[in-house]
CSV table of C-alpha atoms in Angstrom, one decimal:
chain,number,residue,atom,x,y,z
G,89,UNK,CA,-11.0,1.7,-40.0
G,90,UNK,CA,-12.9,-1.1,-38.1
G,91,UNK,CA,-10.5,-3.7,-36.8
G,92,UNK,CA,-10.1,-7.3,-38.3
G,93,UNK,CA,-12.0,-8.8,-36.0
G,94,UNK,CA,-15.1,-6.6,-36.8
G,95,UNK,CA,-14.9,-6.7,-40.2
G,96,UNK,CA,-15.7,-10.5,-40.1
G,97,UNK,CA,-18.3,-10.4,-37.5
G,98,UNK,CA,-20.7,-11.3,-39.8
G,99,UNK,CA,-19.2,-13.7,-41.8
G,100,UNK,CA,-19.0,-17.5,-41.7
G,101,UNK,CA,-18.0,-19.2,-39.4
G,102,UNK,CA,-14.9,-20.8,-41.4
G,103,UNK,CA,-13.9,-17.5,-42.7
G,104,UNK,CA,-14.2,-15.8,-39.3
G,105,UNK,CA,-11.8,-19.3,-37.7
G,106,UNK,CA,-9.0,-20.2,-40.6
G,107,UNK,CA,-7.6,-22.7,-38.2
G,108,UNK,CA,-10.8,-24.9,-38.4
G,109,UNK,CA,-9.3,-27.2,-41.2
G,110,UNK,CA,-5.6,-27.7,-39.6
G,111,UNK,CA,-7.5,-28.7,-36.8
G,112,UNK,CA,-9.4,-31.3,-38.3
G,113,UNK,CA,-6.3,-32.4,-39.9
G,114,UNK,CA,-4.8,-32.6,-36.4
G,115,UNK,CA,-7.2,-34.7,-35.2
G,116,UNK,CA,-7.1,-37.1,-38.4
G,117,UNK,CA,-3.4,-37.7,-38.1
G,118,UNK,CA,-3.4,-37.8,-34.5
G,119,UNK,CA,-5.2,-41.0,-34.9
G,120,UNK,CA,-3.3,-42.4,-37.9
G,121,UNK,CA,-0.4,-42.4,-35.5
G,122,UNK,CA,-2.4,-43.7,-32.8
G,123,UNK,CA,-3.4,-46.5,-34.6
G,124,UNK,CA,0.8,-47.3,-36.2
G,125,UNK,CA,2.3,-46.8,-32.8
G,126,UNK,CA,0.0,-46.6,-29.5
G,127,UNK,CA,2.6,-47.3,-27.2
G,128,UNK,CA,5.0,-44.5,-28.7
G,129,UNK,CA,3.1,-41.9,-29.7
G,130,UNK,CA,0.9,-41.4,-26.8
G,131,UNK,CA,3.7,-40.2,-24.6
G,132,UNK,CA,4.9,-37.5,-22.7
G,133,UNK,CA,8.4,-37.7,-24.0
G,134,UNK,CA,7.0,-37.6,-28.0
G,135,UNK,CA,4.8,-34.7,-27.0
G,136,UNK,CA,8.0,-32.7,-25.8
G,137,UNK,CA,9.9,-33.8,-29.3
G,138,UNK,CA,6.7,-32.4,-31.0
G,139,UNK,CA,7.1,-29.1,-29.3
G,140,UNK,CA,10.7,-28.9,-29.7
G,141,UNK,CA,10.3,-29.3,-33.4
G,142,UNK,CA,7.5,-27.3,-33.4
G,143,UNK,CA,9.0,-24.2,-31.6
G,144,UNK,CA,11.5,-23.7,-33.9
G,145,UNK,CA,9.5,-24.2,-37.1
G,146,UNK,CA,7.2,-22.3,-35.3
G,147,UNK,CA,8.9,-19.0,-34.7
G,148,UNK,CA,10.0,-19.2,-38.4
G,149,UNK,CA,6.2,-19.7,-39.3
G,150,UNK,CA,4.8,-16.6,-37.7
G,151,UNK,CA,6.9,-14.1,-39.3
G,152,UNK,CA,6.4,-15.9,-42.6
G,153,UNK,CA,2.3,-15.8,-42.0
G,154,UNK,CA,2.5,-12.2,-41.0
G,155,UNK,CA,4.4,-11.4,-44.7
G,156,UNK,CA,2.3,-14.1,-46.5
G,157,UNK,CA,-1.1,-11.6,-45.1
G,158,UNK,CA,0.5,-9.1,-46.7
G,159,UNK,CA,0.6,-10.7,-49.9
G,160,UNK,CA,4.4,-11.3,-49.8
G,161,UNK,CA,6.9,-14.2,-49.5
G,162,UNK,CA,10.2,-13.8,-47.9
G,163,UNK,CA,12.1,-17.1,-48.9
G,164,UNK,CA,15.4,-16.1,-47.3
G,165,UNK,CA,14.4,-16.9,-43.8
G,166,UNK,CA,15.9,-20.8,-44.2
G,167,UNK,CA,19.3,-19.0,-44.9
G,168,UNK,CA,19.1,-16.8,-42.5
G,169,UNK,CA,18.2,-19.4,-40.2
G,170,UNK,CA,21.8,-20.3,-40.5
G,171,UNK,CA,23.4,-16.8,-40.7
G,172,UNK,CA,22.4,-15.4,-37.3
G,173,UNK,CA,23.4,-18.2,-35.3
G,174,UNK,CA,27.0,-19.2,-37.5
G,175,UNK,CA,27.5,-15.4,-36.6
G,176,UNK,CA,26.9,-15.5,-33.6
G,177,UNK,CA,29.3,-19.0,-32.8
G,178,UNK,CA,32.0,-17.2,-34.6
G,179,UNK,CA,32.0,-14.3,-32.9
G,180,UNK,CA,31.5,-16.1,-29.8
G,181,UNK,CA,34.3,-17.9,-30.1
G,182,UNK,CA,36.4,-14.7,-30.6
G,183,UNK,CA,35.6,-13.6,-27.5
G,184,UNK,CA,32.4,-11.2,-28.0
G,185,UNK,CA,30.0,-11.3,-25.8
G,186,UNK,CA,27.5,-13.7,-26.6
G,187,UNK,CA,24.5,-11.3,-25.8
G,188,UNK,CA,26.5,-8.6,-27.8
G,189,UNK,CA,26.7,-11.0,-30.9
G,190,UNK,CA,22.9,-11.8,-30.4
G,191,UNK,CA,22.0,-8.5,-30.9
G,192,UNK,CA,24.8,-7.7,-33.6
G,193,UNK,CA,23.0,-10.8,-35.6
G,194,UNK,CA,19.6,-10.7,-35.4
G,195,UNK,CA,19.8,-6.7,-36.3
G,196,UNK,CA,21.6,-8.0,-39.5
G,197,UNK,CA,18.6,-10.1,-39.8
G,198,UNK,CA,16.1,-7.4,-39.5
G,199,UNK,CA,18.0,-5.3,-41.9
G,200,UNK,CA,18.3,-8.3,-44.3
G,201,UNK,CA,14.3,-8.5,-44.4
G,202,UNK,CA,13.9,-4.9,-45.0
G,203,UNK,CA,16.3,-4.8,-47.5
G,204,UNK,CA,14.3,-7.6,-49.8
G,205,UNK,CA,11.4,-5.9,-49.3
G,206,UNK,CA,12.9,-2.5,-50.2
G,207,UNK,CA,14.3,-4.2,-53.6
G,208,UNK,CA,10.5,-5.8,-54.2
G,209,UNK,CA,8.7,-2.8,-53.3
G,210,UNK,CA,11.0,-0.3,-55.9
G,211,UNK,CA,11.6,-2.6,-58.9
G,212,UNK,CA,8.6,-4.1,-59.0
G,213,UNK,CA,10.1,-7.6,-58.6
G,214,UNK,CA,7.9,-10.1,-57.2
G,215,UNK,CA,8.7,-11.1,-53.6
G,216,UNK,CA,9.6,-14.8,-54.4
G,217,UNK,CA,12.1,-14.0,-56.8
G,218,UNK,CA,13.8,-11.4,-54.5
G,219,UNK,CA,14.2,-13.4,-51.5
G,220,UNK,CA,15.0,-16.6,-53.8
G,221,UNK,CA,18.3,-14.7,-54.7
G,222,UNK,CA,19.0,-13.6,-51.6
G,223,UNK,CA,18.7,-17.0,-49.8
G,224,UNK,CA,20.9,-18.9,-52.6
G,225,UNK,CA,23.5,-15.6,-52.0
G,226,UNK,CA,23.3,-15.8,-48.0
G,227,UNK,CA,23.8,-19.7,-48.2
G,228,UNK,CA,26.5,-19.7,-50.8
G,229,UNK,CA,28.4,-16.9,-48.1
G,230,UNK,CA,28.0,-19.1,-45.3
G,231,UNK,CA,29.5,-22.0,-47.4
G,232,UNK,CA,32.6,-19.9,-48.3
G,233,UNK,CA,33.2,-18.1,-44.7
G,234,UNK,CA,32.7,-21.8,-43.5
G,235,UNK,CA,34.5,-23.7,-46.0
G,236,UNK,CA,31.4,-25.9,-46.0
G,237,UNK,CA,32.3,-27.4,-42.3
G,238,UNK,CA,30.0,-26.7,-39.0
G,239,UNK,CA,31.1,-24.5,-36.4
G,240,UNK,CA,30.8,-25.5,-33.2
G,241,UNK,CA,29.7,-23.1,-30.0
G,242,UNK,CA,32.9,-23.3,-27.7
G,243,UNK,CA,31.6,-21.0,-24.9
G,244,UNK,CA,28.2,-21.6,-23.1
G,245,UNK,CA,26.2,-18.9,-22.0
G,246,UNK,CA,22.7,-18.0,-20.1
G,247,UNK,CA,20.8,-17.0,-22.9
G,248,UNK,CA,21.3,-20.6,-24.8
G,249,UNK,CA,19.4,-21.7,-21.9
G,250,UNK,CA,16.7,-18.7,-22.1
G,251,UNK,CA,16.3,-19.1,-26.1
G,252,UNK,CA,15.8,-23.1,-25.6
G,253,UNK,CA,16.8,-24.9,-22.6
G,254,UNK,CA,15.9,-28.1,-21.0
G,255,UNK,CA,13.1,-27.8,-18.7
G,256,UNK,CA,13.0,-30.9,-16.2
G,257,UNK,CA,14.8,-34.1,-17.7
G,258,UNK,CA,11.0,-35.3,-19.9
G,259,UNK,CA,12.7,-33.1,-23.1
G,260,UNK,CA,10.8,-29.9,-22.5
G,261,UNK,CA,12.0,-26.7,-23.8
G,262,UNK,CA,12.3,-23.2,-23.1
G,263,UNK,CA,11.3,-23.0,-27.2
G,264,UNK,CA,8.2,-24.1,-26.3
G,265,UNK,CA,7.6,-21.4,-23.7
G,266,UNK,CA,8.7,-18.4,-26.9
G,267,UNK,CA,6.7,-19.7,-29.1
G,268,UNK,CA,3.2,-19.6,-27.0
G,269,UNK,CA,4.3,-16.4,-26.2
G,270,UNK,CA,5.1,-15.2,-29.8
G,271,UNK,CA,1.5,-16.6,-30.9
G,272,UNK,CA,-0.3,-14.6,-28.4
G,273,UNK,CA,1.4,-11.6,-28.9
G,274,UNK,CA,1.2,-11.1,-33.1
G,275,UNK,CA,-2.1,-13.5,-32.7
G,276,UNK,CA,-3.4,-10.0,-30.8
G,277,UNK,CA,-1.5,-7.3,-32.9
G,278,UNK,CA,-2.9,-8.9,-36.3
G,279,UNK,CA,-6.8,-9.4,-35.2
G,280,UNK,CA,-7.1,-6.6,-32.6
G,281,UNK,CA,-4.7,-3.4,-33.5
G,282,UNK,CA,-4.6,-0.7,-36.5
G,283,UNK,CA,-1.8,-2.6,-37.5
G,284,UNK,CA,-3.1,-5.7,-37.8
G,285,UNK,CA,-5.7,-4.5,-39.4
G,286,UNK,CA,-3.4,-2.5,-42.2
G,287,UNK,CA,-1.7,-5.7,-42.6
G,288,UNK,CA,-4.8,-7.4,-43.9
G,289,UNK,CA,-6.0,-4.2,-45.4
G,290,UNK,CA,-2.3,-4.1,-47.5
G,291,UNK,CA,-2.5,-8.0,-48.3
G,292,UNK,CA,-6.3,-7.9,-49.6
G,293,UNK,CA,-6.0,-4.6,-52.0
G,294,UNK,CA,-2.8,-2.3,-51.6
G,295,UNK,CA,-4.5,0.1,-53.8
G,296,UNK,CA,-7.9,0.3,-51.6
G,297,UNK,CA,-5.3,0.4,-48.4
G,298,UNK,CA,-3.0,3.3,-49.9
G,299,UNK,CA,-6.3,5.4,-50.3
G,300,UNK,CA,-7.6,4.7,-47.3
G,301,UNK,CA,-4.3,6.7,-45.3
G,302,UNK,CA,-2.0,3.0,-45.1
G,303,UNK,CA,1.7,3.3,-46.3
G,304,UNK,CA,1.6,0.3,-48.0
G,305,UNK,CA,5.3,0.5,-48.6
G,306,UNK,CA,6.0,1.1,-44.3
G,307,UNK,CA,3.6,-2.0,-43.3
G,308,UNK,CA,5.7,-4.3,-45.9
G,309,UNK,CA,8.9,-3.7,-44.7
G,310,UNK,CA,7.9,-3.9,-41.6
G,311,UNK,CA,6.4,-7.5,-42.0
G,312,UNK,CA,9.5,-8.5,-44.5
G,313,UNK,CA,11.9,-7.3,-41.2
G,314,UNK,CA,9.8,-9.0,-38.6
G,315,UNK,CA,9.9,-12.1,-41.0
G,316,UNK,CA,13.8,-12.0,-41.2
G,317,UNK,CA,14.3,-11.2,-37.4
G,318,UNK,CA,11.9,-13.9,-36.0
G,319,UNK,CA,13.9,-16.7,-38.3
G,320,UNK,CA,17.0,-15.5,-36.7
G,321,UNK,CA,15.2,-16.1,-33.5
G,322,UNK,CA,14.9,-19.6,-34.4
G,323,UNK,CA,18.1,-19.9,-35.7
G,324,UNK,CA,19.8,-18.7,-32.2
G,325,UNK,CA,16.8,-21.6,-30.3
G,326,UNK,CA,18.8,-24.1,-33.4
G,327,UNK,CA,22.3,-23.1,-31.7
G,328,UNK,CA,21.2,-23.5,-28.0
G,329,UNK,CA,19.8,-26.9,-29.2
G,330,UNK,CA,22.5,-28.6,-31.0
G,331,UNK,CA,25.6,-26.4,-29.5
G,332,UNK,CA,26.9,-26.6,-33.5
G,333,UNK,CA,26.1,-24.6,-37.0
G,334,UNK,CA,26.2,-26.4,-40.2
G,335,UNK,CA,26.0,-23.9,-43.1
G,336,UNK,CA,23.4,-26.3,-44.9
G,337,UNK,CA,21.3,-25.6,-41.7
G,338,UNK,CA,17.5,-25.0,-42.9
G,339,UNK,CA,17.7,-25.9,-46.1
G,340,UNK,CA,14.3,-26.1,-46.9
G,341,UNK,CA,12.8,-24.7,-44.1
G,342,UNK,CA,10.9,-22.0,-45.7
G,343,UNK,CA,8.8,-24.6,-47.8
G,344,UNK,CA,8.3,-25.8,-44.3
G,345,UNK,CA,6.8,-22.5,-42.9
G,346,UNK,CA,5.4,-21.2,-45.9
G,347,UNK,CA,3.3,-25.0,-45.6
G,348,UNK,CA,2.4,-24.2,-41.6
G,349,UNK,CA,1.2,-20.8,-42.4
G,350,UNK,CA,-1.0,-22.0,-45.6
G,351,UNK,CA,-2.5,-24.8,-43.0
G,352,UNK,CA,-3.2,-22.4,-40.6
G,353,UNK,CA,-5.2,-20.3,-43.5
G,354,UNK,CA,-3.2,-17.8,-45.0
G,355,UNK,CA,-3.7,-17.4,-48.5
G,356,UNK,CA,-0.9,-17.5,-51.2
G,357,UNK,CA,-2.3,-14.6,-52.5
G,358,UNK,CA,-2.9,-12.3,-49.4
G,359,UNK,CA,-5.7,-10.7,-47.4
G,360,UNK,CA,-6.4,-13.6,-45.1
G,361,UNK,CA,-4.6,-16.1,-42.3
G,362,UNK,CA,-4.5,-16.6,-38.7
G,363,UNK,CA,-1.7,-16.7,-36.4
G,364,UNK,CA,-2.8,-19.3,-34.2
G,365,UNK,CA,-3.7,-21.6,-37.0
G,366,UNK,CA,-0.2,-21.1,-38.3
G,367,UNK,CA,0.8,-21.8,-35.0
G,368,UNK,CA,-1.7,-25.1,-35.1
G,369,UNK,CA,0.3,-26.0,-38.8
G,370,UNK,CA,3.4,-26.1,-37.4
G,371,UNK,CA,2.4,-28.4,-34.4
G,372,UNK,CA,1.2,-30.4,-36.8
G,373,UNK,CA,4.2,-30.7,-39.5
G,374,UNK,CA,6.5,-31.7,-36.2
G,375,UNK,CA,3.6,-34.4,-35.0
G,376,UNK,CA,3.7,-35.8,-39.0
G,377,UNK,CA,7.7,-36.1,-38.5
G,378,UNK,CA,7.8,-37.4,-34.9
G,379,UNK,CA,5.3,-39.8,-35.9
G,380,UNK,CA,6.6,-40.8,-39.3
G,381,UNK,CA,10.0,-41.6,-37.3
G,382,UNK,CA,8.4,-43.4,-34.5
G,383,UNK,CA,6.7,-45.7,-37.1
G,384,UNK,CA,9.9,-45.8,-38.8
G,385,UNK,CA,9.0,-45.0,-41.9
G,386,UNK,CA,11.3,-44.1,-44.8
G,387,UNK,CA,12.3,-40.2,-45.1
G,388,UNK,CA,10.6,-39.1,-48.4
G,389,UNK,CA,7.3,-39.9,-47.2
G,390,UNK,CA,7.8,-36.8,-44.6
G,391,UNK,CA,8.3,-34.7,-48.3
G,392,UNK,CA,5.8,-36.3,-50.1
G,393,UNK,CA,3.0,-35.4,-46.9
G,394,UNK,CA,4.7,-31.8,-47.3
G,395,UNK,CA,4.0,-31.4,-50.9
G,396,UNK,CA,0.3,-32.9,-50.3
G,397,UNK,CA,-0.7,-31.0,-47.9
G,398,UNK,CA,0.0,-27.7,-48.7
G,399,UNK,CA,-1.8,-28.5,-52.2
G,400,UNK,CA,-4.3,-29.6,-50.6
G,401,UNK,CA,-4.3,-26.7,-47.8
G,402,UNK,CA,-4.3,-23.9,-50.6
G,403,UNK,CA,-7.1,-25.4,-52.3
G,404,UNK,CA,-9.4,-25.7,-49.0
G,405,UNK,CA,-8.4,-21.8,-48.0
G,406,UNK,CA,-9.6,-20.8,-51.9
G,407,UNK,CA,-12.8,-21.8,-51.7
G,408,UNK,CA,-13.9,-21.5,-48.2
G,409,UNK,CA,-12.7,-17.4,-49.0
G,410,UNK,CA,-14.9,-17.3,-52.6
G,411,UNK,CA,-17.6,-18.6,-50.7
G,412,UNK,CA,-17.3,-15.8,-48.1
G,413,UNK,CA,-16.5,-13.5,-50.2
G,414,UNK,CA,-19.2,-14.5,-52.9
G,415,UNK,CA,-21.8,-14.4,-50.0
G,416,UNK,CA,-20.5,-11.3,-48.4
């Protein structure tokens, strides 16, 4: 099976480069912002909130792109968000070892993933329905272990500085650093490895994949798990940040990444995305909220460029695929 990147040799070049239009949208904003606040937003200390905001969302992002090319949705990653590092503070402050916990946790995480995609794959269930019930049951167990109240992190440790310390005293972030490193790595599993190219393979036509040797059922849970265990990731960068877990933390977040991933290309449907540009989407939702807060404007506008964009994303990815896929 010829990789990814072969298989769209010969296309166009918007279908070979999803990230073309979150690019052009970077841009376009960019200067919006330049234009409200020129003596704000051009900074070195706004770029640095950007890629704080951006790393976390970020991290979430990829593992949700990764799924969404497979043609599934794992909603539960904004809970889980919360669960791995509220696990990790309690147990922390019990006297586990904070790497320990870590690991404890973000296995849980893993296994939480491959357990919604197990329960999609055998009923039949669609994927957004599954993980929907999953994320209301993880957050209403946080709410009743927690009582509703944050725990707070009463023990520091090394890795809170490794997962998303300060780097210099400008706001940089270790995030930042993960993130970049993330991108590159599933950017190169997903366009250049047999894996990456099942994945597409799996998200474009299961049945065409499953007769072509794929194990349609092993690549999904895969992606579900990875999907789980990099929002736990982010959840742990979260903790490092704020030093405190609210059980309300990410609420919302998966409309977020599931918006990042769809601005970096990836279709609703399946088959078709980019890492990087998902990558690219994310920068850009933290530059819309730095900026919108730098210009001080009121909070719903942040929701109402969400819900905008991403209709207006999904439409852009749709056609530029059917006219690929009409000339192909």
């Amino acid at each position: 099976m010829a990789t990814r990147a072969e298989g769209l040799r010969k296309a166009g070049f918007l279908a070979q480069h999803p990230e073309i239009g979150v690019v052009s949208s970077f841009f376009s904003i960019a200067a919006v912002f330049l234009v409200l606040v020129p003596d704000k937003f051009l900074t070195l200390p706004t770029f640095y909130s950007i890629l704080t905001l951006a790393g976390e969302l970020g991290v979430v992002s990829l593992g949700v792109a990764f799924l969404m090319i497979t043609g599934e949705f794992n909603l539960s990653v904004s809970s889980v968000y919360a669960l791995v590092p509220m696990g990790v503070a309690i147990m922390a402050n019990m006297g586990v070892d904070m790497l320990l916990a870590s690991v404890v946790m973000l296995a849980l995480a893993y296994g939480i993933g491959v357990l919604v995609g197990y329960v999609t794959i055998k009923t039949g269930i669609p994927s957004f329905i599954t993980s929907l019930g999953m994320m209301m049951f993880l957050r209403g167990i946080l709410l009743a272990i927690t009582g509703g109240f944050p725990v707070r992190l009463e023990h520091d440790h090394w890795l809170m500085y490794a997962l998303n310390g300060p780097v210099g005293e400008q706001g940089l972030r270790t995030s930042a650093a993960w993130l970049v490193a993330l991108t590159a790595l599933l950017a190169f599993i997903l366009d250049w490895t047999p894996y990456g190219n099942w994945t597409y393979a799996v998200g474009a036509s299961p049945n065409t994949a499953r007769e072509l040797g794929v194990s349609v059922t092993k690549v999904k849970l895969l992606n579900f798990g990875l999907s789980s265990l990099l929002a736990g990731l982010a959840g742990l960068m979260a903790l490092s940040r704020f030093k405190v877990v609210d059980p309300t933390l990410g609420q919302g977040l998966e409309l977020e990444a599931i918006t990042s991933a769809v601005l970096g290309g990836c279709l609703l449907t399946g088959g078709y995305g980019s890492i990087t540009g998902t990558f690219l989407g994310a920068f850009l939702i933290a530059m819309t909220r730095v900026g919108l807060v730098l210009a001080k404007a009121p909070a719903y506008w942040y929701s109402a460029f969400i819900g905008v964009i991403l209709i207006v994303a999904t439409v852009i990815n749709i056609f530029v695929v059917r006219k690929y896929v009409a000339g192909g």
